[in-house]
């Protein structure tokens, strides 16, 4: 039932035995079936894409393959021709999952990070033989196309290179078990990467496939997956809703399979963009920098505007939101509002009408163990009630219920723990909370679309667009060029060692942003 | 990710009914439903949820345990405490379940009660303050020295002691909030400093000879309940209201739960933290005054005996009423549950060393329980 394409050419590469054939794999929690997928076939020499909205069962499937879950009885399949005995034993299965969060010790060298999982080259008394360790590490790095010295610290690597180190390490781990055809599962490997870095990671997966392995990429960004995967599996409600070759598949068909309905996924611009930005509108925020590197020059943000700030990874657009808020040292950045230049921390910035939507929601946006109500109303406590007055339970509850239905947030109740919500729903609560603060005039969104599915992405972007009315503005920092082109009036592309380029009007598109950002790199090299 | 939520629920669902482990899982779906907080008045329990929620959410509520099961989990420690009382009543009939024992326990636990409640404030910030016993003994020594050797009036002695407590709390706050030192290490330092100062103030002697009026007032009260215990109960009510019904109480938890998020949201993080340390300092001093009055003497080296049980009670308190959260009623109930066990052991004739072993074991067990009953690391402190 797998692709004709896989059937045809697999023999030509590494023999026609599939690494993994799942006739059926199902998993239920308390009689509720979250996964019931049939006929999945993974052959050596191919890169597979695994797509699905939040809650579609793709994480459960990955966890079953990682040996974390034991599937329900009735699940059956073959691993390299042998019937599978669940749960899979990771040590001998030849399957490795590269997790979404980078598990690297940043201050240590690459070889040190390899040593964590490798115990091989020891002399008789157990001393580490460094030359062998370094050699083996170099080999593993080359396997994914990364040409760095094993002595380099992880801190000196770019985000893409770090992802490659993790992939190389997992791959080596499998190869040490002497399995002929390794299966690597990458869980959202490109979530934090800019466009051209993404291509590097995909090139590495292609390399692995060409060497006789197979790769499954779990991903949200559909365009990426379609372009770089040989074959797609789309899960919905735990079942395989679509299967087909990557390039040959119609994108509408794939999206419909993911969500059970068509989503307006076109890259068309949103809402009423201003024809004449900054002309008659009130100036809300002025950023100016004096730094040599990633000089943002002068950026004036006026009411009604959505301004994007982007660049390649490391150009500073990832630190900028936190510098504007004063959580990190502003160094050469000057931030001015109506009240004058900001010199203090986030308390002052919030009082001046700024609000931030951090990209890393669990660590910077929410109290994850707190309830939706507590997280949503925390900003109201100082305004809606007098400081020593008792909290109004009913008022907060009603406001939270209203927010949940207005924003179509999928939550059990206002008392559900914040961390049980999916990324998209957390993002909606976060935006609703910022809007709820009356005095918020400039909303700074850092990677607002990161880790959320296509449908939620749509809602989040239109909410940002809608926030920018006459006297309010939005700054979007990040590397999702598609989203920037969609939602922004103008996009400022930061460049290394030269003045930034501003794209607006008709010259603003996903391609033009990518082109402009890449030109920067070319100029430097 | 809601899938992770599902796994968690199902895994806790495997635990035996009635065991402690059951309590844990309610925290996810319906924190606060039966507890006393503002989150309590959820109309119609889980019923309202399904109306507003999508398919995934409905699935989760279907798997959520019934209200009575949830109540059992939330009140597991209370049930356990009653079982302990029943057990010891059966094992030593006529000795354990008596009015005399009750008054003895209430009297003996006045100090641990006040300390445990005070330390709950900073624990809500996920800070660990270990200086409480030493500061209490220091302020008690100062009050005693003023009363006994310098013959100042009772009011002046109390005011000076409270002021010293406030000062000690502000120093802790300065070290932790302004200098950004680890709360555990910084207060370990202030603990040792306070211990030394207590010896110095008291000239390394046990202070005795407190005015009879003071000690009589403290040891007697309405219905034979000592005033010291009543002060602890009043503190319980005040902290409960402050924790559950004021912005300050909510800020404590939010800052403890995610300080970066609190800062980015523009909450007055520094002010709240320093106020928390200042208040706890005053409360330690209040406990010191109660201690002097209840015992009629102050041993400047006795702080170690008050160190473990308040911490154990505060941690055990996260396993009851509001799971995974340091809360006032949980702390108070835990103080008495731990006291019931140690008193029962004493009445059964356990040797003196059993007391110390029990205290240490109780602290470890309490922290382990609160850790394992939490779905994640939400009771982990910023050490």
Short mmCIF file of N, CA, C and O in Angstrom, two decimals, chain A residues 48-89:
data_model
loop_
_atom_site.label_atom_id
_atom_site.label_comp_id
_atom_site.label_asym_id
_atom_site.label_seq_id
_atom_site.Cartn_x
_atom_site.Cartn_y
_atom_site.Cartn_z
N UNK A 48 10.93 10.63 4.61
CA UNK A 48 9.48 10.66 4.76
C UNK A 48 9.05 11.88 5.57
O UNK A 48 9.75 12.30 6.49
N UNK A 49 7.92 12.43 5.22
CA UNK A 49 7.34 13.51 6.00
C UNK A 49 6.14 12.99 6.76
O UNK A 49 5.31 12.27 6.21
N UNK A 50 6.07 13.31 8.07
CA UNK A 50 4.92 12.93 8.88
C UNK A 50 4.24 14.22 9.31
O UNK A 50 4.79 15.00 10.06
N UNK A 51 3.04 14.44 8.80
CA UNK A 51 2.33 15.68 9.08
C UNK A 51 1.08 15.40 9.89
O UNK A 51 0.55 14.30 9.88
N UNK A 52 0.61 16.41 10.56
CA UNK A 52 -0.63 16.28 11.30
C UNK A 52 -0.81 17.49 12.19
O UNK A 52 0.17 18.08 12.65
N UNK A 53 -2.06 17.88 12.41
CA UNK A 53 -2.32 19.01 13.31
C UNK A 53 -2.05 18.56 14.74
O UNK A 53 -1.79 17.38 14.99
N UNK A 54 -2.12 19.50 15.67
CA UNK A 54 -1.94 19.13 17.08
C UNK A 54 -3.03 18.14 17.48
O UNK A 54 -4.19 18.33 17.16
N UNK A 55 -2.62 17.07 18.17
CA UNK A 55 -3.60 16.10 18.61
C UNK A 55 -3.96 15.09 17.55
O UNK A 55 -4.89 14.31 17.72
N UNK A 56 -3.22 15.05 16.45
CA UNK A 56 -3.56 14.12 15.38
C UNK A 56 -3.02 12.72 15.65
O UNK A 56 -3.37 11.79 14.96
N UNK A 57 -2.15 12.58 16.66
CA UNK A 57 -1.60 11.28 16.98
C UNK A 57 -0.17 11.11 16.51
O UNK A 57 0.43 10.05 16.71
N UNK A 58 0.40 12.14 15.89
CA UNK A 58 1.76 11.94 15.36
C UNK A 58 2.79 11.82 16.48
O UNK A 58 3.70 11.01 16.37
N UNK A 59 2.61 12.55 17.57
CA UNK A 59 3.56 12.38 18.68
C UNK A 59 3.43 11.00 19.28
O UNK A 59 4.43 10.39 19.68
N UNK A 60 2.20 10.49 19.36
CA UNK A 60 2.00 9.15 19.92
C UNK A 60 2.69 8.11 19.05
O UNK A 60 3.32 7.19 19.56
N UNK A 61 2.56 8.28 17.74
CA UNK A 61 3.22 7.35 16.83
C UNK A 61 4.74 7.40 17.02
O UNK A 61 5.40 6.36 17.11
N UNK A 62 5.27 8.61 17.11
CA UNK A 62 6.71 8.75 17.29
C UNK A 62 7.14 8.10 18.61
O UNK A 62 8.14 7.39 18.68
N UNK A 63 6.33 8.33 19.65
CA UNK A 63 6.69 7.76 20.95
C UNK A 63 6.62 6.23 20.92
O UNK A 63 7.38 5.57 21.61
N UNK A 64 5.69 5.69 20.15
CA UNK A 64 5.61 4.23 20.03
C UNK A 64 6.86 3.70 19.34
O UNK A 64 7.43 2.69 19.73
N UNK A 65 7.31 4.41 18.30
CA UNK A 65 8.50 3.97 17.57
C UNK A 65 9.75 4.17 18.41
O UNK A 65 10.75 3.48 18.25
N UNK A 66 9.71 5.12 19.34
CA UNK A 66 10.85 5.36 20.20
C UNK A 66 10.88 4.40 21.38
O UNK A 66 11.80 4.43 22.18
N UNK A 67 9.85 3.55 21.48
CA UNK A 67 9.81 2.59 22.58
C UNK A 67 9.26 3.17 23.86
O UNK A 67 9.31 2.54 24.91
N UNK A 68 8.73 4.39 23.78
CA UNK A 68 8.21 5.04 24.97
C UNK A 68 6.82 4.54 25.31
O UNK A 68 6.46 4.36 26.46
N UNK A 69 6.01 4.30 24.28
CA UNK A 69 4.67 3.74 24.48
C UNK A 69 4.67 2.29 24.01
O UNK A 69 5.30 1.97 23.01
N UNK A 70 3.94 1.44 24.72
CA UNK A 70 3.64 0.12 24.19
C UNK A 70 2.28 0.23 23.51
O UNK A 70 1.30 0.56 24.17
N UNK A 71 2.20 -0.03 22.22
CA UNK A 71 0.90 0.09 21.54
C UNK A 71 -0.08 -0.96 22.06
O UNK A 71 0.30 -1.91 22.75
N UNK A 72 -1.35 -0.78 21.71
CA UNK A 72 -2.39 -1.71 22.15
C UNK A 72 -2.17 -3.08 21.50
O UNK A 72 -1.60 -3.17 20.42
N UNK A 73 -2.71 -4.11 22.13
CA UNK A 73 -2.67 -5.44 21.50
C UNK A 73 -3.38 -5.36 20.15
O UNK A 73 -4.34 -4.62 19.99
N UNK A 74 -2.88 -6.12 19.19
CA UNK A 74 -3.44 -6.05 17.85
C UNK A 74 -2.54 -5.25 16.92
O UNK A 74 -2.66 -5.36 15.71
N UNK A 75 -1.64 -4.48 17.51
CA UNK A 75 -0.68 -3.77 16.69
C UNK A 75 0.33 -4.77 16.16
O UNK A 75 0.81 -5.61 16.93
N UNK A 76 0.62 -4.66 14.89
CA UNK A 76 1.55 -5.63 14.32
C UNK A 76 2.38 -4.98 13.22
O UNK A 76 1.95 -4.00 12.61
N UNK A 77 3.53 -5.52 13.00
CA UNK A 77 4.38 -5.00 11.95
C UNK A 77 5.68 -5.76 11.92
O UNK A 77 5.89 -6.70 12.69
N UNK A 78 6.54 -5.37 10.99
CA UNK A 78 7.83 -6.03 10.86
C UNK A 78 8.92 -4.98 10.86
O UNK A 78 8.80 -3.93 10.22
N UNK A 79 9.97 -5.26 11.60
CA UNK A 79 11.14 -4.39 11.63
C UNK A 79 12.27 -5.15 10.97
O UNK A 79 12.69 -6.19 11.47
N UNK A 80 12.72 -4.67 9.84
CA UNK A 80 13.74 -5.35 9.02
C UNK A 80 13.39 -6.82 8.81
O UNK A 80 14.21 -7.71 8.97
N UNK A 81 12.10 -7.05 8.54
CA UNK A 81 11.67 -8.39 8.20
C UNK A 81 11.24 -9.25 9.37
O UNK A 81 10.56 -10.25 9.20
N UNK A 82 11.64 -8.86 10.57
CA UNK A 82 11.29 -9.64 11.75
C UNK A 82 10.01 -9.09 12.39
O UNK A 82 9.89 -7.87 12.51
N UNK A 83 9.07 -9.95 12.82
CA UNK A 83 7.87 -9.45 13.50
C UNK A 83 8.27 -8.63 14.74
O UNK A 83 9.21 -8.99 15.45
N UNK A 84 7.54 -7.54 14.95
CA UNK A 84 7.88 -6.64 16.06
C UNK A 84 7.28 -7.16 17.35
O UNK A 84 6.12 -7.58 17.40
N UNK A 85 8.08 -7.17 18.38
CA UNK A 85 7.55 -7.44 19.72
C UNK A 85 7.52 -6.13 20.47
O UNK A 85 8.56 -5.55 20.76
N UNK A 86 6.30 -5.65 20.75
CA UNK A 86 6.16 -4.35 21.44
C UNK A 86 6.45 -4.51 22.92
O UNK A 86 6.20 -5.55 23.46
N UNK A 87 6.91 -3.50 23.62
CA UNK A 87 7.36 -2.24 23.06
C UNK A 87 8.73 -2.40 22.38
O UNK A 87 9.49 -3.27 22.75
N UNK A 88 9.00 -1.55 21.41
CA UNK A 88 10.27 -1.59 20.71
C UNK A 88 11.42 -1.32 21.68
O UNK A 88 11.31 -0.44 22.52
N UNK A 89 12.48 -2.09 21.54
CA UNK A 89 13.64 -1.82 22.40
C UNK A 89 14.58 -0.90 21.64
O UNK A 89 15.16 -1.26 20.65
#
